[in-house]
PDB file of C-alpha atoms in Angstrom:
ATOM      1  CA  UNK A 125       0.000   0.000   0.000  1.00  0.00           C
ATOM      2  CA  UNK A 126       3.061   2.416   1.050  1.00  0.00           C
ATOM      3  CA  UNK A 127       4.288   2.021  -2.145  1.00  0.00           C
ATOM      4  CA  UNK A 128       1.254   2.895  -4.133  1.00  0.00           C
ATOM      5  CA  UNK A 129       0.923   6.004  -2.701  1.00  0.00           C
ATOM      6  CA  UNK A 130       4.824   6.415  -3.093  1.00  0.00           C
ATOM      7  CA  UNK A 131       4.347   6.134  -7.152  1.00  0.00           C
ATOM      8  CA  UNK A 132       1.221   8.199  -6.938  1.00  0.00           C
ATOM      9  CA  UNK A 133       2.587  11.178  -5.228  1.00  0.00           C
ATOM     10  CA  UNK A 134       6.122  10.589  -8.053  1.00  0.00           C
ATOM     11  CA  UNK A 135       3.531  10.721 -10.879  1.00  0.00           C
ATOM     12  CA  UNK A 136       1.820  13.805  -9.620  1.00  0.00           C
ATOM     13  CA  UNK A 137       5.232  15.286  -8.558  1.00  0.00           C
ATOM     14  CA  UNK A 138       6.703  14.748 -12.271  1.00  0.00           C
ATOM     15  CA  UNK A 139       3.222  16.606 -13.543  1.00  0.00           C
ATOM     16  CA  UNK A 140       4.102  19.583 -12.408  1.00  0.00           C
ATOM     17  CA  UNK A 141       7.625  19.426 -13.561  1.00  0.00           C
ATOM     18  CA  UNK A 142       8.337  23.215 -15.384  1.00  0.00           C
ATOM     19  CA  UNK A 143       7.637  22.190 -19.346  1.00  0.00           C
ATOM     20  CA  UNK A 144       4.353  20.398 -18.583  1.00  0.00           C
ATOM     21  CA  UNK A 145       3.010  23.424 -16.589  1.00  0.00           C
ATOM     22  CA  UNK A 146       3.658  26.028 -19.382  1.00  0.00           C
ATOM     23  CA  UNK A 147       3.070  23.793 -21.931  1.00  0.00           C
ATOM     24  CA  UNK A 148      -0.718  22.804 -20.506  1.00  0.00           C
ATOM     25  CA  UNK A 149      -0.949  26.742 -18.711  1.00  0.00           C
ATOM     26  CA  UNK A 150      -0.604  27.762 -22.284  1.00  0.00           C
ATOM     27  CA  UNK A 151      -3.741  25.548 -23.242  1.00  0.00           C
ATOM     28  CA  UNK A 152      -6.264  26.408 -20.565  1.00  0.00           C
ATOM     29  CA  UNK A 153      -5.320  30.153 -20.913  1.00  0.00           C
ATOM     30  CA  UNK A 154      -8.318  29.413 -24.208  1.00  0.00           C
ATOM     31  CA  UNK A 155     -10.743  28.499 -21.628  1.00  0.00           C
ATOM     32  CA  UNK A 156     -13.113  30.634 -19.259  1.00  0.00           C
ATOM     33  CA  UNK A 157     -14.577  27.221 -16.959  1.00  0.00           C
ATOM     34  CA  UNK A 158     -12.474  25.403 -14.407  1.00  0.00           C
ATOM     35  CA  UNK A 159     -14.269  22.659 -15.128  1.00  0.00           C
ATOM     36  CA  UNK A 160     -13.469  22.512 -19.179  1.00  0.00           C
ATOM     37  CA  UNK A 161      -9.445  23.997 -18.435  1.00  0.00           C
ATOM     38  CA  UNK A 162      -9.510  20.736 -15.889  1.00  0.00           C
ATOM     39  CA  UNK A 163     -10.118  18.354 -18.724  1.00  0.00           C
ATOM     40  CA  UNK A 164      -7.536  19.516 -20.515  1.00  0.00           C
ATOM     41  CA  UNK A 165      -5.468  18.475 -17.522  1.00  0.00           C
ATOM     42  CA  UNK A 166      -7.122  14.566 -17.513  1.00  0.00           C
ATOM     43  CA  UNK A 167      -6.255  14.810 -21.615  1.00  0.00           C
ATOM     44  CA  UNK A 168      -3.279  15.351 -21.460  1.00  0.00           C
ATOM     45  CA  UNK A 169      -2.441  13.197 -18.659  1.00  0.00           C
ATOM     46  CA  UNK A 170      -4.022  10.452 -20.164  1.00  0.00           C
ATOM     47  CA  UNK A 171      -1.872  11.046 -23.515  1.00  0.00           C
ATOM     48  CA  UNK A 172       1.480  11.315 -21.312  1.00  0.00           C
ATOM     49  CA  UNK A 173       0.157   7.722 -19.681  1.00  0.00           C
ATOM     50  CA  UNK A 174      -0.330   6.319 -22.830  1.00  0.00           C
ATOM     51  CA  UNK A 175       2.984   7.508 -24.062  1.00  0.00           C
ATOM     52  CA  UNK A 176       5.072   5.854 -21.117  1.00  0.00           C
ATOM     53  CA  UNK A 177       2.881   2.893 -21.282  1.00  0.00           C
ATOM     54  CA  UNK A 178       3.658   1.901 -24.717  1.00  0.00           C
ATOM     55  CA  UNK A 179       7.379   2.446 -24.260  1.00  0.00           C
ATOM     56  CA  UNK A 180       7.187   0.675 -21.088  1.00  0.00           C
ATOM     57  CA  UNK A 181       5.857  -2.558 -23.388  1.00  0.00           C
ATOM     58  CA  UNK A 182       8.305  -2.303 -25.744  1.00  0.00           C
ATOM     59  CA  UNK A 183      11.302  -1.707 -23.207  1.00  0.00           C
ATOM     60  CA  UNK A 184      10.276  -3.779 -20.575  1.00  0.00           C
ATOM     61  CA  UNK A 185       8.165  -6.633 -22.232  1.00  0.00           C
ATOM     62  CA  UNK A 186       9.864  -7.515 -25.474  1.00  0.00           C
ATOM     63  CA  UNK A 187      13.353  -6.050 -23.824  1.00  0.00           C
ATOM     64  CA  UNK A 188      14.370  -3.664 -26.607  1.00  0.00           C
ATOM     65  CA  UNK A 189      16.695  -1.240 -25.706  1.00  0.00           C
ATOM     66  CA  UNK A 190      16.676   2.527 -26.985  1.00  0.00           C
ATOM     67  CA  UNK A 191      19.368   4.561 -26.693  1.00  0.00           C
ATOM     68  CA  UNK A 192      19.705   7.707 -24.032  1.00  0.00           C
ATOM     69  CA  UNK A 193      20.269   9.787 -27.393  1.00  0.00           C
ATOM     70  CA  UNK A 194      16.971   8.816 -28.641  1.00  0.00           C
ATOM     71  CA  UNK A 195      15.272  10.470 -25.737  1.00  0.00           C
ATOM     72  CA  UNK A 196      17.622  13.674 -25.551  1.00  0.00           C
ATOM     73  CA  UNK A 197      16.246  14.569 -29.262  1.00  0.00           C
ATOM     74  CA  UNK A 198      12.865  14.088 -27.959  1.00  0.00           C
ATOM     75  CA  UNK A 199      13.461  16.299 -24.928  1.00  0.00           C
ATOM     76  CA  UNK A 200      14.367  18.995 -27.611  1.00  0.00           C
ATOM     77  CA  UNK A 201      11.150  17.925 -30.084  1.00  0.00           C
ATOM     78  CA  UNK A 202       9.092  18.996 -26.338  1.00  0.00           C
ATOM     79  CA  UNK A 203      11.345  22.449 -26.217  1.00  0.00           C
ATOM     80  CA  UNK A 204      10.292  23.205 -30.030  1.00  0.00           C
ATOM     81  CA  UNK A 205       6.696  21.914 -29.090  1.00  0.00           C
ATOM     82  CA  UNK A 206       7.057  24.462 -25.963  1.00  0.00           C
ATOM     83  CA  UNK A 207       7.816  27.535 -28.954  1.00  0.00           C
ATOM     84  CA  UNK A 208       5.207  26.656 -31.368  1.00  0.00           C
ATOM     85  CA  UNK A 209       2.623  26.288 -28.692  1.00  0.00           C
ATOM     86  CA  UNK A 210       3.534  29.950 -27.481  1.00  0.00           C
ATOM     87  CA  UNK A 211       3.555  31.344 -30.837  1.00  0.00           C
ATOM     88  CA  UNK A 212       0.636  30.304 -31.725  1.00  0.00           C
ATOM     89  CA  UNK A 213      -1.263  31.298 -28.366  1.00  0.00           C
ATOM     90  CA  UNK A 214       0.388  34.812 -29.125  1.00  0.00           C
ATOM     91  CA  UNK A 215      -1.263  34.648 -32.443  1.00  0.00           C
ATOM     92  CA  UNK A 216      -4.599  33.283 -31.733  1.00  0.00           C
ATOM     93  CA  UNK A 217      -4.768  36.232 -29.347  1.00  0.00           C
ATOM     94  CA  UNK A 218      -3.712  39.403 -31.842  1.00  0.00           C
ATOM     95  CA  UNK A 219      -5.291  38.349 -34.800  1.00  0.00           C
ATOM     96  CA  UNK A 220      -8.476  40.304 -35.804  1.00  0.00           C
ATOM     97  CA  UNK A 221     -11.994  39.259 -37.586  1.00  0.00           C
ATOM     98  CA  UNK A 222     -12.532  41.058 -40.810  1.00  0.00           C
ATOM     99  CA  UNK A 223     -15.629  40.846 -41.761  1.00  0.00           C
ATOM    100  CA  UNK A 224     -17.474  42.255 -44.813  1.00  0.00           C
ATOM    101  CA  UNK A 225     -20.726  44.396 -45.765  1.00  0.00           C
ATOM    102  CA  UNK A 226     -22.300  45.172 -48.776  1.00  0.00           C
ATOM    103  CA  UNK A 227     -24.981  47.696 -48.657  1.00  0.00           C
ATOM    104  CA  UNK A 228     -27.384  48.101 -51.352  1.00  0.00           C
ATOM    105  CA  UNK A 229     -29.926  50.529 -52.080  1.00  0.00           C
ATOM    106  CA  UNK A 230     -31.851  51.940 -55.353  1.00  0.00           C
ATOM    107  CA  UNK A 231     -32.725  55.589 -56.295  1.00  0.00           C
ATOM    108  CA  UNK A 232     -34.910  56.944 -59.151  1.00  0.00           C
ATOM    109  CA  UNK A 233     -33.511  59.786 -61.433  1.00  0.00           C
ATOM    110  CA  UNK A 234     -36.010  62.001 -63.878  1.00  0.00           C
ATOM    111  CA  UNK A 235     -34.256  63.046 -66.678  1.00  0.00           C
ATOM    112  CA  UNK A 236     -35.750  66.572 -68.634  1.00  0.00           C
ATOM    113  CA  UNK A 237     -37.380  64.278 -71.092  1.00  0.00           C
ATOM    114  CA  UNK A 238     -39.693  62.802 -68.796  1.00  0.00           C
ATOM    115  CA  UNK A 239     -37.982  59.336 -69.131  1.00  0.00           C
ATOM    116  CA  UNK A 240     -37.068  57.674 -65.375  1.00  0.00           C
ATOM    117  CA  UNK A 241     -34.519  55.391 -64.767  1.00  0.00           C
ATOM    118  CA  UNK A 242     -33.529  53.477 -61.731  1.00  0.00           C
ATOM    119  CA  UNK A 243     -30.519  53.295 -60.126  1.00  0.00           C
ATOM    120  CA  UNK A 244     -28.730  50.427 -57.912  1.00  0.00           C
ATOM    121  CA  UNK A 245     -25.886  51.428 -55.833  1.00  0.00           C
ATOM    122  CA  UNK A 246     -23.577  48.768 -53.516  1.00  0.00           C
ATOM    123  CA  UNK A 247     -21.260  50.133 -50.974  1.00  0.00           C
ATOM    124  CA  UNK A 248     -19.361  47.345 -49.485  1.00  0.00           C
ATOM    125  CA  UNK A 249     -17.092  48.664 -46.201  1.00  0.00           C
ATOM    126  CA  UNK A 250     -14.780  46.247 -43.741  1.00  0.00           C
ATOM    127  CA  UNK A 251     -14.174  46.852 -39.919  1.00  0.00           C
ATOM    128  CA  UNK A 252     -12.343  44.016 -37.770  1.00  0.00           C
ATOM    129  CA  UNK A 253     -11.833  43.647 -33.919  1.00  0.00           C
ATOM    130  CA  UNK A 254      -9.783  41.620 -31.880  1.00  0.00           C
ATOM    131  CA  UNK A 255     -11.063  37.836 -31.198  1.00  0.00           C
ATOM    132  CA  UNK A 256     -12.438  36.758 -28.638  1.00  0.00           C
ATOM    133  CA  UNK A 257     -10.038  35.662 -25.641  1.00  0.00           C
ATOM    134  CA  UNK A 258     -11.531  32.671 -25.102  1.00  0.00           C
ATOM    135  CA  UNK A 259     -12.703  29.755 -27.604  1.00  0.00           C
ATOM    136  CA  UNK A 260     -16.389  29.367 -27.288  1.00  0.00           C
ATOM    137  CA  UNK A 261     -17.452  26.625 -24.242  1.00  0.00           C
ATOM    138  CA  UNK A 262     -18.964  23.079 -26.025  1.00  0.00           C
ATOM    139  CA  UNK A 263     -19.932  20.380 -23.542  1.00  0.00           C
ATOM    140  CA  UNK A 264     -17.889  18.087 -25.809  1.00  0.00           C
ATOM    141  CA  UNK A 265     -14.951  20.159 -26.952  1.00  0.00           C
ATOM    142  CA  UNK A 266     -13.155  17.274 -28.513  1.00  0.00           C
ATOM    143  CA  UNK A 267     -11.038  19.469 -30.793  1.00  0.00           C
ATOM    144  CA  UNK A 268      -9.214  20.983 -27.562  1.00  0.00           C
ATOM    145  CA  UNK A 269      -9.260  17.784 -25.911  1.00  0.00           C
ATOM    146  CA  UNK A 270      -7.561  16.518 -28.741  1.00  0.00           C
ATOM    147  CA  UNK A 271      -4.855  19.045 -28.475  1.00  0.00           C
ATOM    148  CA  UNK A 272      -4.227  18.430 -24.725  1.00  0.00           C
ATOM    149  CA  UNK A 273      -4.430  14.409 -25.477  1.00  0.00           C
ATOM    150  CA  UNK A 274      -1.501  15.321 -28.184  1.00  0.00           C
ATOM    151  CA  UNK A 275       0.475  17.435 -25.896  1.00  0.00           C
ATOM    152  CA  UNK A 276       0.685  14.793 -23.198  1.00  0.00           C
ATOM    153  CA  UNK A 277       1.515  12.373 -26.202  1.00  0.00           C
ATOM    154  CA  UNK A 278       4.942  13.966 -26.819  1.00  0.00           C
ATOM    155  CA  UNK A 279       5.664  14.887 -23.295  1.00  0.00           C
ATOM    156  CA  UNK A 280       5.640  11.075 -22.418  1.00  0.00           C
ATOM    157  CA  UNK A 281       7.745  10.365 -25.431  1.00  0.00           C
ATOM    158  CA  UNK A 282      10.397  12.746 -23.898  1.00  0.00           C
ATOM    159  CA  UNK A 283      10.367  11.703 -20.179  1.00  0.00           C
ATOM    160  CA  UNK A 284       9.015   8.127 -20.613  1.00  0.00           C
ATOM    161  CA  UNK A 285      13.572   6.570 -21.567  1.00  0.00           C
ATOM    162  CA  UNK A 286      14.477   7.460 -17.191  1.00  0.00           C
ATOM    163  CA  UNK A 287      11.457   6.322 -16.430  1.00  0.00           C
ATOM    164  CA  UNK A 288      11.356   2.546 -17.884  1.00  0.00           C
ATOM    165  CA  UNK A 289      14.874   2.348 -17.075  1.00  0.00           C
ATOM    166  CA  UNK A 290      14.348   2.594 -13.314  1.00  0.00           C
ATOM    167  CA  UNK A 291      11.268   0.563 -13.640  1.00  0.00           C
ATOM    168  CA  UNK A 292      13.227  -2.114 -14.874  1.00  0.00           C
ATOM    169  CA  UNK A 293      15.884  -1.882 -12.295  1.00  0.00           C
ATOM    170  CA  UNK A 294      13.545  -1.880  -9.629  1.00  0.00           C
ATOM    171  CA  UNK A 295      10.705  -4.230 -10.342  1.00  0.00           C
ATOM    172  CA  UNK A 296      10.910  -8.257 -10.341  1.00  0.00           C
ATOM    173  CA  UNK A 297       8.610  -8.855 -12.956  1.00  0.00           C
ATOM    174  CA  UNK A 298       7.376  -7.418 -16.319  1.00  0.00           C
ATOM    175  CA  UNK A 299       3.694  -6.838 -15.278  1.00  0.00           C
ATOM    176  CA  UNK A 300       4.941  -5.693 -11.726  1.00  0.00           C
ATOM    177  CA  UNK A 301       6.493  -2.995 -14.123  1.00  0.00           C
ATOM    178  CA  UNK A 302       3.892  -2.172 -16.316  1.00  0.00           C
ATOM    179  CA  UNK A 303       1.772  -1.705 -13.048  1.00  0.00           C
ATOM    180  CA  UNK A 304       4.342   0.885 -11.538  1.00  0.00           C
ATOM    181  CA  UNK A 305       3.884   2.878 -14.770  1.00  0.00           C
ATOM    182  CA  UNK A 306      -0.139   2.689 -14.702  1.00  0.00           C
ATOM    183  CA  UNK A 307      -0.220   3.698 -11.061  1.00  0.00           C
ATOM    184  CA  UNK A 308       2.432   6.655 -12.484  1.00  0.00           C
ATOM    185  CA  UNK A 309       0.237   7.758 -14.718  1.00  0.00           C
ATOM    186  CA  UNK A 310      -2.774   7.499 -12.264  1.00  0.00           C
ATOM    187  CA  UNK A 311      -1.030   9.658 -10.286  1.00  0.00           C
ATOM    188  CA  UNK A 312       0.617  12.203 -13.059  1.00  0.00           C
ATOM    189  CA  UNK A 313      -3.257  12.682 -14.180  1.00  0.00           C
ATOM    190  CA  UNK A 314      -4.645  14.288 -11.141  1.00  0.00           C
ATOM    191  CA  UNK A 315      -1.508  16.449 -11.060  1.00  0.00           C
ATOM    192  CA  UNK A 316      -2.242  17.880 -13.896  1.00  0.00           C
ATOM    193  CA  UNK A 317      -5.774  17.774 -13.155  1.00  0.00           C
ATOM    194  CA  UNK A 318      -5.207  20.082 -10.148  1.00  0.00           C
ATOM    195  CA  UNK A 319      -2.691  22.051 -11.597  1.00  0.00           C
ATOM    196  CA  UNK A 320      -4.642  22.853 -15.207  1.00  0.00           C
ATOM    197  CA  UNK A 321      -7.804  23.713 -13.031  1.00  0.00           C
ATOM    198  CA  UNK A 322      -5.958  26.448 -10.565  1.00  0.00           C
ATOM    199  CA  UNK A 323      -4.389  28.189 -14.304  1.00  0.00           C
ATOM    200  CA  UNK A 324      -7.190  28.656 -15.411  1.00  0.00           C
ATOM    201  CA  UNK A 325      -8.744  30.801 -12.206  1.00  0.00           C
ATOM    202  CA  UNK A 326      -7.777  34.164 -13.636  1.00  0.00           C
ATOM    203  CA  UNK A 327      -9.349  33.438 -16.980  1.00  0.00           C
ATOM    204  CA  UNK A 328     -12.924  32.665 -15.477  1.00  0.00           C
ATOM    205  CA  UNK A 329     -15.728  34.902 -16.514  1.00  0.00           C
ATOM    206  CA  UNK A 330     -16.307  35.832 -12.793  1.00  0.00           C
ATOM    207  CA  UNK A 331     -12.809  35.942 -11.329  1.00  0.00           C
ATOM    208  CA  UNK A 332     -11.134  38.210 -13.120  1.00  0.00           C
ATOM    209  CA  UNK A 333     -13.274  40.851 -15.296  1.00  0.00           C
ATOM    210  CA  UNK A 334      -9.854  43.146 -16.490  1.00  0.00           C
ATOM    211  CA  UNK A 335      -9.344  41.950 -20.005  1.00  0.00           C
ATOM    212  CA  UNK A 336      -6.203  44.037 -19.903  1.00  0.00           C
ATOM    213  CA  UNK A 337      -4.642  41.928 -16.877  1.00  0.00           C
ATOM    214  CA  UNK A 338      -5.707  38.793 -19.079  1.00  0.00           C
ATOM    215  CA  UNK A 339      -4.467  39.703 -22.167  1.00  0.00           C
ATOM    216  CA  UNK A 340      -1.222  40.379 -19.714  1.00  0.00           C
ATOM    217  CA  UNK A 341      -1.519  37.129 -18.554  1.00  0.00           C
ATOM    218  CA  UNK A 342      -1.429  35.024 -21.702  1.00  0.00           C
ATOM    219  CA  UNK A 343       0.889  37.451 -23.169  1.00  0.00           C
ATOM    220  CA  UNK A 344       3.244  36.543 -20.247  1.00  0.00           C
ATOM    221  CA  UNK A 345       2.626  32.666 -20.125  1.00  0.00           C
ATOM    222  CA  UNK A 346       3.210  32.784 -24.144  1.00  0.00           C
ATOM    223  CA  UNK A 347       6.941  34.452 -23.348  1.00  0.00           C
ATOM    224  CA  UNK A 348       7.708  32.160 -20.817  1.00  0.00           C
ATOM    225  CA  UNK A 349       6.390  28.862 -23.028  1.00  0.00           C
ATOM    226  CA  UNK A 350       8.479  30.017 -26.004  1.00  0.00           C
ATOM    227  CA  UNK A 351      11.524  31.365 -23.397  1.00  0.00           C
ATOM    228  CA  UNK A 352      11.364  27.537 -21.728  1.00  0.00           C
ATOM    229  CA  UNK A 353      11.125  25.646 -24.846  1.00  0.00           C
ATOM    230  CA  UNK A 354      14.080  27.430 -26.418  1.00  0.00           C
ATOM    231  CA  UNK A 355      16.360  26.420 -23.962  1.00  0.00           C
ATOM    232  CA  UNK A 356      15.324  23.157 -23.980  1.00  0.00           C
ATOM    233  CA  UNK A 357      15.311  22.896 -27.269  1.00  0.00           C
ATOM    234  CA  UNK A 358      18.971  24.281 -27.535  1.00  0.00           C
ATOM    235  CA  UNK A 359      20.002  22.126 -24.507  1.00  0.00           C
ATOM    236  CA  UNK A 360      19.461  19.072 -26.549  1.00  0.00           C
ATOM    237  CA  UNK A 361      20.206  19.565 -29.867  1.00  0.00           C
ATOM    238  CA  UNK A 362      22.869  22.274 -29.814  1.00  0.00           C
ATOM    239  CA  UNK A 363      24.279  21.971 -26.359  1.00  0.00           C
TER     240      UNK A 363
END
């Protein structure tokens, strides 16, 4: 029993390990409901699960061994996942709607001769404003989930090699191993549960009603995602 709730608190202590809080912060910052921000959380914790899971198989099950390389270039694939998820929060949050009007209307014009003609007239004008901050609430948002489910994916690709390796040093058998990793992810998925659900306080609709000190916010958590996942990124491919 001890040691179940020894793996459970390791799995929720490696959620909320630097790159997996700004990567899912930078998620939930699209959301305005605890409630939707904390699936994101179970998404991606169920990808990063998944992730180890599979690798655990192949490591520990049919014994194939993968190189500590392998894993360094997909610590840096996370850092470059890190930039392009702040870059495009950044984006999604300064681009503008254009949207377009055409206005008709009709006149009628006597000439000297007595003769009446009609005339059409269009005016078409363009104004744009900034989106929305938030992506409209769905009670089945599976596009977002998606995204958090494929975020976890590549995190557990990255941390999954130091992982397996002291699974197999530790455990006796190969299902006593797989179990280890299960109860890991168990516990990594209400880490991120939690932490996914307390990011996305200040973006509630009745917690924080300054749209200023949100756009701040995201503008700040997009900087610090794309900061992070350069120097990750550089740490394993150039350094």
């Amino acid at each position: 029993m001890i040691g179940i709730v020894i793996t459970l608190y390791a799995g929720l202590e490696h959620a909320l390990e630097m790159d997996h809080l700004l990567a899912v912060n930078s998620l939930v910052t699209n959301r305005n409901s605890i409630k939707q921000a904390s699936k994101d959380g179970i998404y991606w914790g169920i990808g990063h699960t998944f992730t180890i899971f599979v690798i655990g198989i192949i490591m520990i099950g049919f014994k194939v061994a993968i190189k500590e390389s392998i894993f360094s270039y997909l610590e840096g694939a996370v850092g470059l996942m890190l930039i392009v998820l702040g870059i495009f929060r950044l984006f999604k949050l300064f681009k503008k709607n254009t949207h377009t009007h055409t206005y008709s209307h009709s006149h009628e014009h006597t000439h000297s001769n007595g003769v009446t003609h009609t005339h059409f007239h269009s005016h078409t004008y363009t104004h744009s404003h900034p989106i929305d901050l938030f992506q409209h609430e769905h009670p089945n948002d599976t596009k977002g989930y998606k995204a958090a489910f494929g975020v976890g994916l590549i995190h557990g690709l990255a941390g999954s090699g130091a992982l397996v390796v002291l699974v197999i040093s530790q455990m006796k058998t190969v299902l006593e191993g797989l179990m280890y990793i299960l109860i890991f992810g168990l516990g990594s998925i209400f880490g991120m549960f939690l932490a996914s659900g307390l990011f996305s306080i200040p973006f509630t609709k009745n917690i924080l009603k300054s749209q200023k000190l949100q756009y701040a916010l995201i503008i700040i958590s997009s900087l610090l995602c794309i900061t992070y996942g350069a120097k990750v990124a550089y740490e394993n491919f150039l350094g």
